[in-house]
PDB file of C-alpha atoms in Angstrom:
ATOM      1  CA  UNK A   1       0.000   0.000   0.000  1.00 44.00           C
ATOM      2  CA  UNK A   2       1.694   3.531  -0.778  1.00 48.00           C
ATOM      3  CA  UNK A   3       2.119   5.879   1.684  1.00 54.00           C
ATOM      4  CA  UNK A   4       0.709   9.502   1.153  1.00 64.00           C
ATOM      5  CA  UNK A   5       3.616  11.782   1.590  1.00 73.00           C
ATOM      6  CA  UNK A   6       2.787  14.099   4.647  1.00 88.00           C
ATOM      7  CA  UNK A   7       1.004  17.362   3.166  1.00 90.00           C
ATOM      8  CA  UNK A   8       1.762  20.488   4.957  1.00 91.00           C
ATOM      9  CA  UNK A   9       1.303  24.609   5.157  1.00 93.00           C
ATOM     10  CA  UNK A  10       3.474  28.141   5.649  1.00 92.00           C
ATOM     11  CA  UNK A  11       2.468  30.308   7.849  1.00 92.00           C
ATOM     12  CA  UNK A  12       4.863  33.760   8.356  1.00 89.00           C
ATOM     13  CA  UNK A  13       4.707  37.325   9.746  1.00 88.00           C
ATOM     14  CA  UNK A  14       6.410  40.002  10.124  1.00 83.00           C
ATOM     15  CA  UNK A  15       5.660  43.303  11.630  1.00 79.00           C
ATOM     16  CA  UNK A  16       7.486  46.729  11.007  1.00 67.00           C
ATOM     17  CA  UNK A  17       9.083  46.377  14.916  1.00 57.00           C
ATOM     18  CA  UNK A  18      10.274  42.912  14.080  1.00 55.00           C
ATOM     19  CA  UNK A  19      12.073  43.905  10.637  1.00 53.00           C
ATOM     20  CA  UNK A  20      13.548  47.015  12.292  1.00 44.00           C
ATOM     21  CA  UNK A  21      15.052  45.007  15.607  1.00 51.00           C
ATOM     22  CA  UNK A  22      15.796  41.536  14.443  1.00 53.00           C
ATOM     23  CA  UNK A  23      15.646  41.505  10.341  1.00 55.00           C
ATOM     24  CA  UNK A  24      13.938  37.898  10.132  1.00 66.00           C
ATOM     25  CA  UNK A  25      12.666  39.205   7.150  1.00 80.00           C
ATOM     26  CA  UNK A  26       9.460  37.146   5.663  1.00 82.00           C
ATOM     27  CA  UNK A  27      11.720  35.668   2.837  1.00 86.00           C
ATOM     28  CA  UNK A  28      13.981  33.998   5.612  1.00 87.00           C
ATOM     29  CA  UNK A  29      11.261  32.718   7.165  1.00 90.00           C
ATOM     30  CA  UNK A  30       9.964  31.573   4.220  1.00 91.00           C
ATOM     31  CA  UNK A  31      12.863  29.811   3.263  1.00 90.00           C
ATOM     32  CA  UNK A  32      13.737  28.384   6.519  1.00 89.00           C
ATOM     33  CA  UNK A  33      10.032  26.498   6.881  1.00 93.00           C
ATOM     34  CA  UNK A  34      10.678  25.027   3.294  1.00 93.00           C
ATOM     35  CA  UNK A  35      14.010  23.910   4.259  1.00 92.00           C
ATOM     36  CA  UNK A  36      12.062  22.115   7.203  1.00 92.00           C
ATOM     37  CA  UNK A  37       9.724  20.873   5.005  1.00 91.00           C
ATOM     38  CA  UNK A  38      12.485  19.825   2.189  1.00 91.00           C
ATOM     39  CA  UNK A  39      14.074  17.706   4.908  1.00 92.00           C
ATOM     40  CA  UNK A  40      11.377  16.008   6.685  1.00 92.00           C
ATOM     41  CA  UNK A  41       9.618  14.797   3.284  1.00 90.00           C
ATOM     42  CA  UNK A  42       6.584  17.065   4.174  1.00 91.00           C
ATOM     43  CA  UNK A  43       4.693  18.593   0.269  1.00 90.00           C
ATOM     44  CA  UNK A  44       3.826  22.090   0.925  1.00 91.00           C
ATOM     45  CA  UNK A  45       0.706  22.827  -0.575  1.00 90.00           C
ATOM     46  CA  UNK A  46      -0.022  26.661   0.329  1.00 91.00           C
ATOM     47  CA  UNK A  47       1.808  29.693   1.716  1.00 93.00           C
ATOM     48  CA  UNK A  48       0.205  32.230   3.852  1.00 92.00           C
ATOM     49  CA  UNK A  49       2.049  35.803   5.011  1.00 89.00           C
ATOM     50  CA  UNK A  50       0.798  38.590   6.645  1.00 88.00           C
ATOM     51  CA  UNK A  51       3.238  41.120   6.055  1.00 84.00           C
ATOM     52  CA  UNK A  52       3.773  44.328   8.625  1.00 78.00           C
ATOM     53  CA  UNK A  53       0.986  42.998  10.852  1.00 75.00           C
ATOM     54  CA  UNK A  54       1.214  42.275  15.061  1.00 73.00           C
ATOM     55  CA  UNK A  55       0.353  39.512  16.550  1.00 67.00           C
ATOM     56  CA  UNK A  56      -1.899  40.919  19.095  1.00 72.00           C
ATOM     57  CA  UNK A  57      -5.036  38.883  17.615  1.00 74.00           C
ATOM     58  CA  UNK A  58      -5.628  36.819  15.155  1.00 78.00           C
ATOM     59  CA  UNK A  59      -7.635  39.011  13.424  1.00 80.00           C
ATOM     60  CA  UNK A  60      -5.139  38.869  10.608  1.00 87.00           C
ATOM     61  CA  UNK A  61      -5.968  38.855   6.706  1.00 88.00           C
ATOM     62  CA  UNK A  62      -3.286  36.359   5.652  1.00 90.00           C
ATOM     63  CA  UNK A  63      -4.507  33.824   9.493  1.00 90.00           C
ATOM     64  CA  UNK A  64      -7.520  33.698   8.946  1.00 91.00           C
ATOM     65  CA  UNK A  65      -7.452  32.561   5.145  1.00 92.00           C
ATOM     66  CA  UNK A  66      -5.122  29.892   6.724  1.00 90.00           C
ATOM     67  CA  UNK A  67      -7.638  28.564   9.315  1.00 90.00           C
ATOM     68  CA  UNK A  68     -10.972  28.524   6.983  1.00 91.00           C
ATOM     69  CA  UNK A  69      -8.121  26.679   4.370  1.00 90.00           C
ATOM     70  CA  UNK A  70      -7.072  24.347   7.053  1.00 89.00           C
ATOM     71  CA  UNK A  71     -10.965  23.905   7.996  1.00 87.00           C
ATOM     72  CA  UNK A  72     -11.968  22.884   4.368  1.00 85.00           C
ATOM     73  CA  UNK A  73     -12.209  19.045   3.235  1.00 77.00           C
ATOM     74  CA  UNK A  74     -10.916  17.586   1.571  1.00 75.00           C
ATOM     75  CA  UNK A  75      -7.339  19.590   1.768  1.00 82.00           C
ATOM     76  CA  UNK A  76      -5.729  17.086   3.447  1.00 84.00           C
ATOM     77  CA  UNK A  77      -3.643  19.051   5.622  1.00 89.00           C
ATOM     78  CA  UNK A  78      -1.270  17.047   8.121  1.00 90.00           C
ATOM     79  CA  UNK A  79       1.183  20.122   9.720  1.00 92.00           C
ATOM     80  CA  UNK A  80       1.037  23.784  10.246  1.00 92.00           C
ATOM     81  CA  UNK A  81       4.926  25.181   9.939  1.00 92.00           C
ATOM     82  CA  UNK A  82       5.914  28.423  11.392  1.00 92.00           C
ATOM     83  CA  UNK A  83       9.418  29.835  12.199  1.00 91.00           C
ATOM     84  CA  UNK A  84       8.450  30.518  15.428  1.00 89.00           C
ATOM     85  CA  UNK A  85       5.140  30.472  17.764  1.00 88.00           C
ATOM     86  CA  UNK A  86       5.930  34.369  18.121  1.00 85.00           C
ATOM     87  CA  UNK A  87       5.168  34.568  14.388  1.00 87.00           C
ATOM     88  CA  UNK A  88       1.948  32.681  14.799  1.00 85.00           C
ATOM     89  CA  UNK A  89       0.775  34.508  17.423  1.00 85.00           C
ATOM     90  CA  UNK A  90       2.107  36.798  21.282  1.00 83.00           C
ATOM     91  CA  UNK A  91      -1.307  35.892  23.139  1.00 85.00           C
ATOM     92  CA  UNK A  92      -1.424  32.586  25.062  1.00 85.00           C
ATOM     93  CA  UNK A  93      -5.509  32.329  24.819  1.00 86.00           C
ATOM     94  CA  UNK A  94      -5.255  32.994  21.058  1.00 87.00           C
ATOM     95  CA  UNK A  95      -2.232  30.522  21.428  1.00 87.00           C
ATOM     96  CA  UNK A  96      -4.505  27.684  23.107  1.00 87.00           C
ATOM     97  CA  UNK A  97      -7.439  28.519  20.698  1.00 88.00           C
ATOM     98  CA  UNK A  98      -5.420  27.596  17.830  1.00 87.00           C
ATOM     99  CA  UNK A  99      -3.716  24.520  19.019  1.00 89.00           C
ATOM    100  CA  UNK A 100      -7.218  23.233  20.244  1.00 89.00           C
ATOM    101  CA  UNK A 101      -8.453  23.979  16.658  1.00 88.00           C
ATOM    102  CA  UNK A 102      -5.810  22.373  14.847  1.00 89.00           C
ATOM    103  CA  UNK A 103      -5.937  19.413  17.007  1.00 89.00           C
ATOM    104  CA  UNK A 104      -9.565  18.783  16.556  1.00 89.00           C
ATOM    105  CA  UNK A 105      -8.378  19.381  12.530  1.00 90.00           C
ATOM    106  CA  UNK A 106      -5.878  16.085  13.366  1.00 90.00           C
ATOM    107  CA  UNK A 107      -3.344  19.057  12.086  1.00 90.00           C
ATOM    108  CA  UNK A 108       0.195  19.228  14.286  1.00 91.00           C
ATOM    109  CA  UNK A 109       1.477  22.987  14.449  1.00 92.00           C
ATOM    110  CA  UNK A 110       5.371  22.552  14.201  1.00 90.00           C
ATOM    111  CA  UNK A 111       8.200  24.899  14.827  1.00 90.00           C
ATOM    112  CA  UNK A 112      11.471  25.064  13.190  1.00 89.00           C
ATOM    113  CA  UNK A 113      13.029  26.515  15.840  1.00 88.00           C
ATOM    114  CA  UNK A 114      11.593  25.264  18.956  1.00 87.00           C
ATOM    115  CA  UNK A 115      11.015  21.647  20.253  1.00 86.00           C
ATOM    116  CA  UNK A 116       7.197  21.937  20.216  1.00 80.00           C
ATOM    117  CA  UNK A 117       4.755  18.398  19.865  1.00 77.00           C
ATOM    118  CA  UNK A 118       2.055  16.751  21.531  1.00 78.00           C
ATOM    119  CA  UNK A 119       3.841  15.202  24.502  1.00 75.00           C
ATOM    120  CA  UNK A 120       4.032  16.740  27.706  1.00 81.00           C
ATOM    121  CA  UNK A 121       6.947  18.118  27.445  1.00 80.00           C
ATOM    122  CA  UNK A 122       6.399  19.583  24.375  1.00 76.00           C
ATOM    123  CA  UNK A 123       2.916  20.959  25.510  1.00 79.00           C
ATOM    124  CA  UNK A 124       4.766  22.573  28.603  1.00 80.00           C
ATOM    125  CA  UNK A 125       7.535  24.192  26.032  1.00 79.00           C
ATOM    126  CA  UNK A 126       4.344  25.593  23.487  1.00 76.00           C
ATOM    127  CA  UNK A 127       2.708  27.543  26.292  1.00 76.00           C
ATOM    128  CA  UNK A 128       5.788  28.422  27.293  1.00 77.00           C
ATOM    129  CA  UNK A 129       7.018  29.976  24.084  1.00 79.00           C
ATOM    130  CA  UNK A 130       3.358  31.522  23.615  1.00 75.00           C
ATOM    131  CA  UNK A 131       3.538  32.922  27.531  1.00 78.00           C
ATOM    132  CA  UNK A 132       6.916  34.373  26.511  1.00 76.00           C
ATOM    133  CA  UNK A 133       5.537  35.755  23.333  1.00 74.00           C
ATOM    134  CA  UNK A 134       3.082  37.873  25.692  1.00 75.00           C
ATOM    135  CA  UNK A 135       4.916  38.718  28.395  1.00 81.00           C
ATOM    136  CA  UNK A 136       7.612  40.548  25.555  1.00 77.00           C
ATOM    137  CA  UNK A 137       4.301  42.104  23.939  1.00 75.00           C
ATOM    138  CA  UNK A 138       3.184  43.701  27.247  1.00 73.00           C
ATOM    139  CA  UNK A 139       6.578  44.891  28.475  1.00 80.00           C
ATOM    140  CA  UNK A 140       7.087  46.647  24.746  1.00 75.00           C
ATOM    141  CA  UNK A 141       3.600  47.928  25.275  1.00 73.00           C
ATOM    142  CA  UNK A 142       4.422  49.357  28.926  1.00 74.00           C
ATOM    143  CA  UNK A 143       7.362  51.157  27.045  1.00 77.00           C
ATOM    144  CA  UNK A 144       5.643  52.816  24.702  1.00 68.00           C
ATOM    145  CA  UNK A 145       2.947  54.218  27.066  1.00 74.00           C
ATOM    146  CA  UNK A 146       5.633  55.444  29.322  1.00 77.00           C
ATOM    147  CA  UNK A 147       7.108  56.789  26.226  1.00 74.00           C
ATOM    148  CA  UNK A 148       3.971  58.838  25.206  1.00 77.00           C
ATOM    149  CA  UNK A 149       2.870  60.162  27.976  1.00 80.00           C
ATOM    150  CA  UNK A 150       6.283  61.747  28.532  1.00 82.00           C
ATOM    151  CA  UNK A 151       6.363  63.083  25.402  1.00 82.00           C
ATOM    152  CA  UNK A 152       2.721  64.278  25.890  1.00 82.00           C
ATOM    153  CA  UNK A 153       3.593  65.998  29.103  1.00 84.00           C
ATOM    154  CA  UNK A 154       6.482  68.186  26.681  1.00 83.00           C
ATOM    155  CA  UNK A 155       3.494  69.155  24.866  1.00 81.00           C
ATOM    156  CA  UNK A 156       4.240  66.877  21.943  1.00 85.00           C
ATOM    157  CA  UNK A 157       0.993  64.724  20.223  1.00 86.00           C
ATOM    158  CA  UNK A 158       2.137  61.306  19.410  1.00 84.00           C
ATOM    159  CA  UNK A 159      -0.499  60.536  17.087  1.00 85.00           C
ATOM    160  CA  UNK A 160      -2.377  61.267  13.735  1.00 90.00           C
ATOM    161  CA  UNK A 161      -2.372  64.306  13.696  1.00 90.00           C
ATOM    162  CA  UNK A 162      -6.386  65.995  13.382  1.00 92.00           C
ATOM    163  CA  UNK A 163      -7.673  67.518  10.246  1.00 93.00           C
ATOM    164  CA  UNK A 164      -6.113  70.976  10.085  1.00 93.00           C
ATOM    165  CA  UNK A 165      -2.930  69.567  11.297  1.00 94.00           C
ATOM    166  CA  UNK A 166      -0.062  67.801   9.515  1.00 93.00           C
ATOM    167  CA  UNK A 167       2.735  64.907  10.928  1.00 90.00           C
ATOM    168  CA  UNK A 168       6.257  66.187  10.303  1.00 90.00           C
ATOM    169  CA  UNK A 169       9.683  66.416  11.854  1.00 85.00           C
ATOM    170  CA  UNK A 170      11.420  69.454  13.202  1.00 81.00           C
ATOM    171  CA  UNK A 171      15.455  70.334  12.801  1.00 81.00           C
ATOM    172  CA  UNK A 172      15.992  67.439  15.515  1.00 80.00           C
ATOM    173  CA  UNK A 173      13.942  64.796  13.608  1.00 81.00           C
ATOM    174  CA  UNK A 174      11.893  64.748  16.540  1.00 80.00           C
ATOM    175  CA  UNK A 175       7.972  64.124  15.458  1.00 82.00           C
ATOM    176  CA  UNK A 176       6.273  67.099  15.335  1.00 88.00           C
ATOM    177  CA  UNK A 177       2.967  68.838  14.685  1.00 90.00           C
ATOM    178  CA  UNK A 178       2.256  71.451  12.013  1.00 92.00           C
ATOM    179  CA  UNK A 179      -0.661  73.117   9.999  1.00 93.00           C
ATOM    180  CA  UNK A 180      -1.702  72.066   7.046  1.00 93.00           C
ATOM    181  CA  UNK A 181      -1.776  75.250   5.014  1.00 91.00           C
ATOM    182  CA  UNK A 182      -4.784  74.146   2.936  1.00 91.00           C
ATOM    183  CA  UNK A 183      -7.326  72.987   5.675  1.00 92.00           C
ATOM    184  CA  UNK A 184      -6.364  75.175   8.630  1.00 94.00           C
ATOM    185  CA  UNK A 185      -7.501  78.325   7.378  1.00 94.00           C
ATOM    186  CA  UNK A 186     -10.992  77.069   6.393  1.00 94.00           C
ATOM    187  CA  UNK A 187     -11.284  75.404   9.897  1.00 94.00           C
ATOM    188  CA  UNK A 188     -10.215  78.497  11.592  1.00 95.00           C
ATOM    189  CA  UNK A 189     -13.215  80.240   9.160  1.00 96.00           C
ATOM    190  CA  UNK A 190     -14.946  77.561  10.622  1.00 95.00           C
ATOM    191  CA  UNK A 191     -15.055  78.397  13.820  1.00 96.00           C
ATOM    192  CA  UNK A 192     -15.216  82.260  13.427  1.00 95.00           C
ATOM    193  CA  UNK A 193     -18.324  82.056  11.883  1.00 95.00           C
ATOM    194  CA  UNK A 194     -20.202  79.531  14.016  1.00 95.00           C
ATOM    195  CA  UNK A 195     -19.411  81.399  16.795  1.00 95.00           C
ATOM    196  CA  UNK A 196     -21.597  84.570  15.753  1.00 94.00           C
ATOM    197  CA  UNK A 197     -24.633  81.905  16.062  1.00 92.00           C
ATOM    198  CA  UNK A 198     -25.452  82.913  12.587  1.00 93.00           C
ATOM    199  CA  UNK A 199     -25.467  79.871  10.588  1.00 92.00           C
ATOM    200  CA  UNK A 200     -26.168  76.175  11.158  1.00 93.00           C
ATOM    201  CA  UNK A 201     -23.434  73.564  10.970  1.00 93.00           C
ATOM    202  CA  UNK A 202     -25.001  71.976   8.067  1.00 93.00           C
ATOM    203  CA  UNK A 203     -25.442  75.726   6.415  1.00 94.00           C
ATOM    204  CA  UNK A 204     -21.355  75.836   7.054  1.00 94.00           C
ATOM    205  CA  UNK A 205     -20.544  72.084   5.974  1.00 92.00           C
ATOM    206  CA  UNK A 206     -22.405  73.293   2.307  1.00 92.00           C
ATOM    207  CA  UNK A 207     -20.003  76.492   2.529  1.00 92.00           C
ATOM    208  CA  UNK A 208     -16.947  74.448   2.897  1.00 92.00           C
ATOM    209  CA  UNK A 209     -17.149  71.881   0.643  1.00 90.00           C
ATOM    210  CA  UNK A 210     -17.639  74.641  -2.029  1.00 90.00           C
ATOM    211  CA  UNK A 211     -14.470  76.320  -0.899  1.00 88.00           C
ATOM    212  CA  UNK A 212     -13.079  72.639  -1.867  1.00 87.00           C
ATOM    213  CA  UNK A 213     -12.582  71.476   2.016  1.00 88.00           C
ATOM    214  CA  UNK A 214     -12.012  67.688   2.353  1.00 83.00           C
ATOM    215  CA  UNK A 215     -11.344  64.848   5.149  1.00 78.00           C
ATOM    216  CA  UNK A 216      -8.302  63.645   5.300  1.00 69.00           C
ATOM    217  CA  UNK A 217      -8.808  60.708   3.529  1.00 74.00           C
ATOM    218  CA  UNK A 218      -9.614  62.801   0.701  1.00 70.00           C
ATOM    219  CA  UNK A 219     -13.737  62.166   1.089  1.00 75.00           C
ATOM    220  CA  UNK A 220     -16.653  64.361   1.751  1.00 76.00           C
ATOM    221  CA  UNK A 221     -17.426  66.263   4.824  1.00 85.00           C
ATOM    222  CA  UNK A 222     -20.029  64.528   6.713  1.00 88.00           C
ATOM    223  CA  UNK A 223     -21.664  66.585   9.595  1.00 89.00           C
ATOM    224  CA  UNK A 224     -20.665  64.539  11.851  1.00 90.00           C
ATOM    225  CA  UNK A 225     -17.223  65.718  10.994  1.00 90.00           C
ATOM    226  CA  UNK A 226     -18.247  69.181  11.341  1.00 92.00           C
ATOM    227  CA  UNK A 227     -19.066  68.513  15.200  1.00 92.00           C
ATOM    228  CA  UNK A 228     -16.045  66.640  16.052  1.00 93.00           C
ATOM    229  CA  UNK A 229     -14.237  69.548  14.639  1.00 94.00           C
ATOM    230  CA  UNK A 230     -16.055  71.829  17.035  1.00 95.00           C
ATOM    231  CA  UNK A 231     -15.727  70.154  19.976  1.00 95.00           C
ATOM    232  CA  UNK A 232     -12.063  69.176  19.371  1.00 94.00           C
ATOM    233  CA  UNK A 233     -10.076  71.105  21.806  1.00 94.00           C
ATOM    234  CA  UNK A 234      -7.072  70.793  20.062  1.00 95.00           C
ATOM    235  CA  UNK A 235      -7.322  73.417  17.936  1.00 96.00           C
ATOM    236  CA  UNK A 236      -7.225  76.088  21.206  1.00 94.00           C
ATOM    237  CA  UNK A 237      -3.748  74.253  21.730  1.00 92.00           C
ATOM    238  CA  UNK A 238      -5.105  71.842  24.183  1.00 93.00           C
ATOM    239  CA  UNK A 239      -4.624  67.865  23.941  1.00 90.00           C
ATOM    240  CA  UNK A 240      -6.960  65.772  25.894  1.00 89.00           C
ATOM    241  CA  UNK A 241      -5.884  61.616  26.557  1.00 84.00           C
ATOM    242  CA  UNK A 242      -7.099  58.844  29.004  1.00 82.00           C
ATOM    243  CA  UNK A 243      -4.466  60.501  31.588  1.00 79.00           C
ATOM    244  CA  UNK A 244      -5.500  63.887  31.529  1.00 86.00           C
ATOM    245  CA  UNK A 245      -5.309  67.266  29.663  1.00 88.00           C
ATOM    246  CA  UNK A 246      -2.341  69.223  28.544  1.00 90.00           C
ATOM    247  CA  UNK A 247      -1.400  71.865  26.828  1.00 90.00           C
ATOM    248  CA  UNK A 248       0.549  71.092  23.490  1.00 89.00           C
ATOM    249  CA  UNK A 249       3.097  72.799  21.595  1.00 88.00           C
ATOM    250  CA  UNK A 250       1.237  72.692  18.111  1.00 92.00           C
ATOM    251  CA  UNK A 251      -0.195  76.514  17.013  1.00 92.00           C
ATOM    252  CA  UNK A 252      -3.469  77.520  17.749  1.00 93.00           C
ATOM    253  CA  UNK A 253      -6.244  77.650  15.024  1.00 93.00           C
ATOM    254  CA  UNK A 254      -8.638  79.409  17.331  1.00 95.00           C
ATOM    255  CA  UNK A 255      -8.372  81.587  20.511  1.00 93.00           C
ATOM    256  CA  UNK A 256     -10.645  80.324  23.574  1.00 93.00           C
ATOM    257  CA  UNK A 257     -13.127  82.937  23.111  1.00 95.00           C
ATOM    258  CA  UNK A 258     -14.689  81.704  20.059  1.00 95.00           C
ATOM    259  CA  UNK A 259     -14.369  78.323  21.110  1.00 95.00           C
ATOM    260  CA  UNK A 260     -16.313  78.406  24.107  1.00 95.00           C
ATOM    261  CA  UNK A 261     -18.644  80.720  22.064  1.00 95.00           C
ATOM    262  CA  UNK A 262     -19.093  77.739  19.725  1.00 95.00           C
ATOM    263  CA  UNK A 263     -19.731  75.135  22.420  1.00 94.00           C
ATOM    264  CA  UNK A 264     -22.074  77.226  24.031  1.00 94.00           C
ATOM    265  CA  UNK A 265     -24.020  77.302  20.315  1.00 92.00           C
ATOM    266  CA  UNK A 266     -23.675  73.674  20.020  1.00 89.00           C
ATOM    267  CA  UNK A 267     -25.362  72.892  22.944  1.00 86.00           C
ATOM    268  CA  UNK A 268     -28.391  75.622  22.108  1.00 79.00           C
TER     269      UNK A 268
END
């Protein structure tokens, strides 16, 4: 009776963090799995990649086509092969979900790089590796909110910045906020002329999208828009996060006067 070779998949990830700190770029990982496979007479029959994606949850493109694939009959799947469980996934419920899933499949995840299988021992070494996988993701995570709110306490805004407002550098290469010379006048108009209780923020959202005002994704101006705009205090040169409010180094759009005029308005 012939033997059916062993059929088997590729799953890899990278995300931007990874590339920048470690370079196990998706090609190595790609070629180190086949080399795996190559040697231990396992047929590859799909690839999957996500490609500048965490690992935070498995609500990943690239994962998820490789678990409804997996799932289908008829595929005949016998291994999953990663490069590491880190690459598969940093959360040890999303960890057990997926080994519980697979097993039910009759599918064995397998790791080039770590001594992972259904025995004890190799159990204890999976949740291990996945436990690790987290406990790195947190401490990162830890960093970077340490890292933020310091910078937030300077008075710098870490994120995207609001419509009106551009992302850029200064002289230092430190990330920094500026206006964006073809929105931030029309806001500041904006606000100027709600503020003499005159007109109706739908009356003004018809005014600016003749002057050619935008989102910035490029789209339409919906009126909800118009009231997030109104209400944003950033514009008066404040920044509001979980922790508290602060005042930020970014240029005002609008002095206080006409923004508490227009919040007053909004209310009725």
């Amino acid at each position: 009776m012939e033997v059916r070779p062993k059929k088997g998949i590729i799953y890899y990830r990278v995300s931007t963090e990874d590339q920048a700190q470690f370079g196990v770029s998706l090609e190595q990982q790609k070629k180190h799995c086949l080399g795996y496979a190559q040697t231990n007479g396992i047929e590859i029959v799909k690839m999957f990649h996500d490609d500048g994606v965490s690992a935070k949850t498995t609500d990943r493109p690239s994962l998820q086509e490789m678990i409804k694939f997996c799932s289908q009959k008829g595929n005949g799947v016998d291994c999953v092969i990663v490069y590491k469980i880190d690459r598969l996934t940093r959360n040890v419920n999303d960890y057990t979900n997926i080994i519980i899933l697979l097993n039910k499949l009759g599918i064995k995840l397998v790791s080039t790089t770590e001594a992972i299988d259904n025995s004890p021992i190799g159990k204890f070494i999976g949740n291990m590796m996945a436990a690790n996988a987290q406990l790195d993701n947190e401490i990162k995570g830890q960093r970077v909110s340490a890292c933020m709110q310091e910078k937030i306490e300077q008075g710098r805004w870490c994120w995207k910045a609001p419509i009106g407002y551009l992302n850029s550098k200064d002289e230092m290469n430190k990330k920094t906020i500026i206006l964006d010379n073809k929105r931030a006048p029309i806001i500041a108009w904006l606000f100027k002329e709600y503020s003499t209780g005159l007109y109706t923020l739908e009356e003004l959202r018809q005014q600016i999208i003749k002057k050619g005002f935008k989102s910035s994704r490029g789209k339409g101006v919906p009126l909800q828009l118009m009231s997030k705009i109104i209400k944003n205090k950033f514009y008066i040169g404040k920044m509001r996060v979980k922790s508290g409010e602060y005042d930020g180094l970014h240029e005002k759009l609008v002095d206080g006067e006409t923004f508490y005029k227009c919040q007053n308005i909004l209310k009725g």
